[in-house]
Amino acid sequence: NILSGKIPFTGHMETFRASSFSGNPGLCGDPLLVKCPDGYSWKAGPIKEEEVGVDDVHDRWFYLSIALGFAAGVLGLYLILAVRKSWADACFGIIDKIAHRFLNNHHLEKAARRTRDLH
């Protein structure tokens, strides 16, 4: 995570061991052996624009591209099925067969369990 600053060691944070904060050399305070300089305090707040790293920007673009790809896929499929009625009938026909097969198997398994329980 590459965190830095004083660890707010109150409440739920008291349940963490020092090993939980490994890999973050910028952290200080309890439960770590690294003591914070005098006057150093923990403060919560929004991250400033200049503190945002290159990885954060890449992460944002990554998630944005996933969301746009998902939306394009769903909308594309919807538009194709809306325009091509024969394709929609074929697609939903296959879905109906699968659902029917699943529900019939489920129904038959329930009936078999009931007859086993009766005997």
mmCIF file of C-alpha atoms in Angstrom:
data_model
loop_
_atom_site.group_PDB
_atom_site.id
_atom_site.type_symbol
_atom_site.label_atom_id
_atom_site.label_comp_id
_atom_site.label_asym_id
_atom_site.label_seq_id
_atom_site.Cartn_x
_atom_site.Cartn_y
_atom_site.Cartn_z
ATOM 1 C CA ASN A 1 0.000 0.000 0.000
ATOM 2 C CA ILE A 2 2.937 2.314 0.648
ATOM 3 C CA LEU A 3 1.211 4.170 3.483
ATOM 4 C CA SER A 4 2.880 6.852 5.564
ATOM 5 C CA GLY A 5 2.188 8.780 8.742
ATOM 6 C CA LYS A 6 1.186 7.971 12.286
ATOM 7 C CA ILE A 7 -0.982 4.874 12.790
ATOM 8 C CA PRO A 8 -4.280 5.832 14.493
ATOM 9 C CA PHE A 9 -3.947 3.177 17.177
ATOM 10 C CA THR A 10 -7.459 3.302 18.650
ATOM 11 C CA GLY A 11 -10.548 1.115 18.441
ATOM 12 C CA HIS A 12 -10.326 -1.673 15.890
ATOM 13 C CA MET A 13 -6.786 -0.682 14.927
ATOM 14 C CA GLU A 14 -5.612 -1.958 18.338
ATOM 15 C CA THR A 15 -6.331 -5.528 17.181
ATOM 16 C CA PHE A 16 -3.612 -5.402 14.480
ATOM 17 C CA ARG A 17 -0.071 -6.597 15.146
ATOM 18 C CA ALA A 18 3.033 -4.780 13.932
ATOM 19 C CA SER A 19 3.431 -7.347 11.125
ATOM 20 C CA SER A 20 0.151 -6.087 9.615
ATOM 21 C CA PHE A 21 1.876 -2.831 8.709
ATOM 22 C CA SER A 22 4.972 -4.354 7.077
ATOM 23 C CA GLY A 23 5.934 -3.007 3.666
ATOM 24 C CA ASN A 24 5.017 0.543 4.665
ATOM 25 C CA PRO A 25 8.281 2.129 5.801
ATOM 26 C CA GLY A 26 6.637 5.552 6.125
ATOM 27 C CA LEU A 27 4.402 4.486 9.041
ATOM 28 C CA CYS A 28 5.229 5.277 12.659
ATOM 29 C CA GLY A 29 3.702 4.945 16.128
ATOM 30 C CA ASP A 30 2.135 2.059 18.037
ATOM 31 C CA PRO A 31 2.301 -0.919 17.488
ATOM 32 C CA LEU A 32 5.522 -0.333 15.513
ATOM 33 C CA LEU A 33 8.903 0.206 17.134
ATOM 34 C CA VAL A 34 9.358 3.317 14.970
ATOM 35 C CA LYS A 35 8.392 6.354 17.021
ATOM 36 C CA CYS A 36 6.871 9.424 15.376
ATOM 37 C CA PRO A 37 8.616 12.801 15.667
ATOM 38 C CA ASP A 38 7.154 15.251 18.194
ATOM 39 C CA GLY A 39 4.101 17.043 16.903
ATOM 40 C CA TYR A 40 3.498 14.430 14.216
ATOM 41 C CA SER A 41 -0.182 13.527 14.169
ATOM 42 C CA TRP A 42 -2.521 11.404 12.150
ATOM 43 C CA LYS A 43 -4.999 13.311 10.040
ATOM 44 C CA ALA A 44 -7.696 11.998 7.770
ATOM 45 C CA GLY A 45 -8.776 13.797 4.697
ATOM 46 C CA PRO A 46 -8.896 13.708 0.945
ATOM 47 C CA ILE A 47 -5.732 12.935 -0.965
ATOM 48 C CA LYS A 48 -4.294 15.983 -2.645
ATOM 49 C CA GLU A 49 -3.944 15.936 -6.407
ATOM 50 C CA GLU A 50 -0.142 16.003 -6.233
ATOM 51 C CA GLU A 51 -0.126 12.970 -3.887
ATOM 52 C CA VAL A 52 -1.839 10.752 -6.457
ATOM 53 C CA GLY A 53 0.756 8.426 -7.958
ATOM 54 C CA VAL A 54 1.046 7.024 -11.449
ATOM 55 C CA ASP A 55 -0.329 3.681 -10.234
ATOM 56 C CA ASP A 56 -3.510 5.380 -9.031
ATOM 57 C CA VAL A 57 -4.060 6.907 -12.453
ATOM 58 C CA HIS A 58 -3.491 3.519 -14.109
ATOM 59 C CA ASP A 59 -5.951 1.902 -11.683
ATOM 60 C CA ARG A 60 -8.606 4.471 -12.505
ATOM 61 C CA TRP A 61 -8.196 3.907 -16.254
ATOM 62 C CA PHE A 62 -8.225 0.143 -15.724
ATOM 63 C CA TYR A 63 -11.542 0.174 -13.855
ATOM 64 C CA LEU A 64 -13.013 2.697 -16.268
ATOM 65 C CA SER A 65 -12.110 0.490 -19.232
ATOM 66 C CA ILE A 66 -13.661 -2.548 -17.526
ATOM 67 C CA ALA A 67 -16.886 -0.629 -16.866
ATOM 68 C CA LEU A 68 -17.048 0.732 -20.422
ATOM 69 C CA GLY A 69 -16.327 -2.707 -21.895
ATOM 70 C CA PHE A 70 -19.050 -4.297 -19.789
ATOM 71 C CA ALA A 71 -21.561 -1.599 -20.744
ATOM 72 C CA ALA A 72 -20.671 -1.898 -24.437
ATOM 73 C CA GLY A 73 -21.042 -5.673 -24.301
ATOM 74 C CA VAL A 74 -24.425 -5.583 -22.593
ATOM 75 C CA LEU A 75 -25.755 -2.774 -24.792
ATOM 76 C CA GLY A 76 -24.348 -4.394 -27.929
ATOM 77 C CA LEU A 77 -26.036 -7.693 -27.131
ATOM 78 C CA TYR A 78 -29.281 -5.902 -26.322
ATOM 79 C CA LEU A 79 -29.215 -3.914 -29.571
ATOM 80 C CA ILE A 80 -28.442 -6.995 -31.670
ATOM 81 C CA LEU A 81 -31.276 -8.941 -30.061
ATOM 82 C CA ALA A 82 -33.628 -5.969 -30.432
ATOM 83 C CA VAL A 83 -32.844 -5.557 -34.140
ATOM 84 C CA ARG A 84 -32.652 -9.231 -35.133
ATOM 85 C CA LYS A 85 -35.858 -10.906 -33.945
ATOM 86 C CA SER A 86 -34.780 -14.306 -35.294
ATOM 87 C CA TRP A 87 -31.553 -14.132 -33.259
ATOM 88 C CA ALA A 88 -33.498 -13.085 -30.163
ATOM 89 C CA ASP A 89 -35.902 -16.014 -30.621
ATOM 90 C CA ALA A 90 -32.978 -18.430 -31.023
ATOM 91 C CA CYS A 91 -31.089 -17.013 -28.026
ATOM 92 C CA PHE A 92 -34.074 -17.024 -25.689
ATOM 93 C CA GLY A 93 -35.100 -20.444 -27.000
ATOM 94 C CA ILE A 94 -31.743 -21.844 -25.881
ATOM 95 C CA ILE A 95 -32.059 -20.110 -22.514
ATOM 96 C CA ASP A 96 -35.577 -21.541 -22.104
ATOM 97 C CA LYS A 97 -34.337 -25.070 -22.887
ATOM 98 C CA ILE A 98 -31.534 -24.793 -20.345
ATOM 99 C CA ALA A 99 -33.871 -23.385 -17.681
ATOM 100 C CA HIS A 100 -36.499 -26.036 -18.438
ATOM 101 C CA ARG A 101 -33.901 -28.815 -18.225
ATOM 102 C CA PHE A 102 -32.532 -27.441 -14.944
ATOM 103 C CA LEU A 103 -35.973 -26.992 -13.394
ATOM 104 C CA ASN A 104 -37.148 -30.454 -14.488
ATOM 105 C CA ASN A 105 -34.018 -32.081 -13.054
ATOM 106 C CA HIS A 106 -34.465 -30.098 -9.851
ATOM 107 C CA HIS A 107 -38.143 -31.104 -9.714
ATOM 108 C CA LEU A 108 -37.294 -34.786 -10.310
ATOM 109 C CA GLU A 109 -34.624 -34.736 -7.607
ATOM 110 C CA LYS A 110 -37.117 -33.264 -5.130
ATOM 111 C CA ALA A 111 -39.691 -35.921 -6.025
ATOM 112 C CA ALA A 112 -37.104 -38.685 -5.604
ATOM 113 C CA ARG A 113 -36.142 -37.322 -2.172
ATOM 114 C CA ARG A 114 -39.785 -37.210 -1.122
ATOM 115 C CA THR A 115 -40.394 -40.825 -2.145
ATOM 116 C CA ARG A 116 -37.205 -41.933 -0.335
ATOM 117 C CA ASP A 117 -38.383 -40.137 2.789
ATOM 118 C CA LEU A 118 -41.788 -41.826 2.620
ATOM 119 C CA HIS A 119 -40.304 -45.345 2.401
#
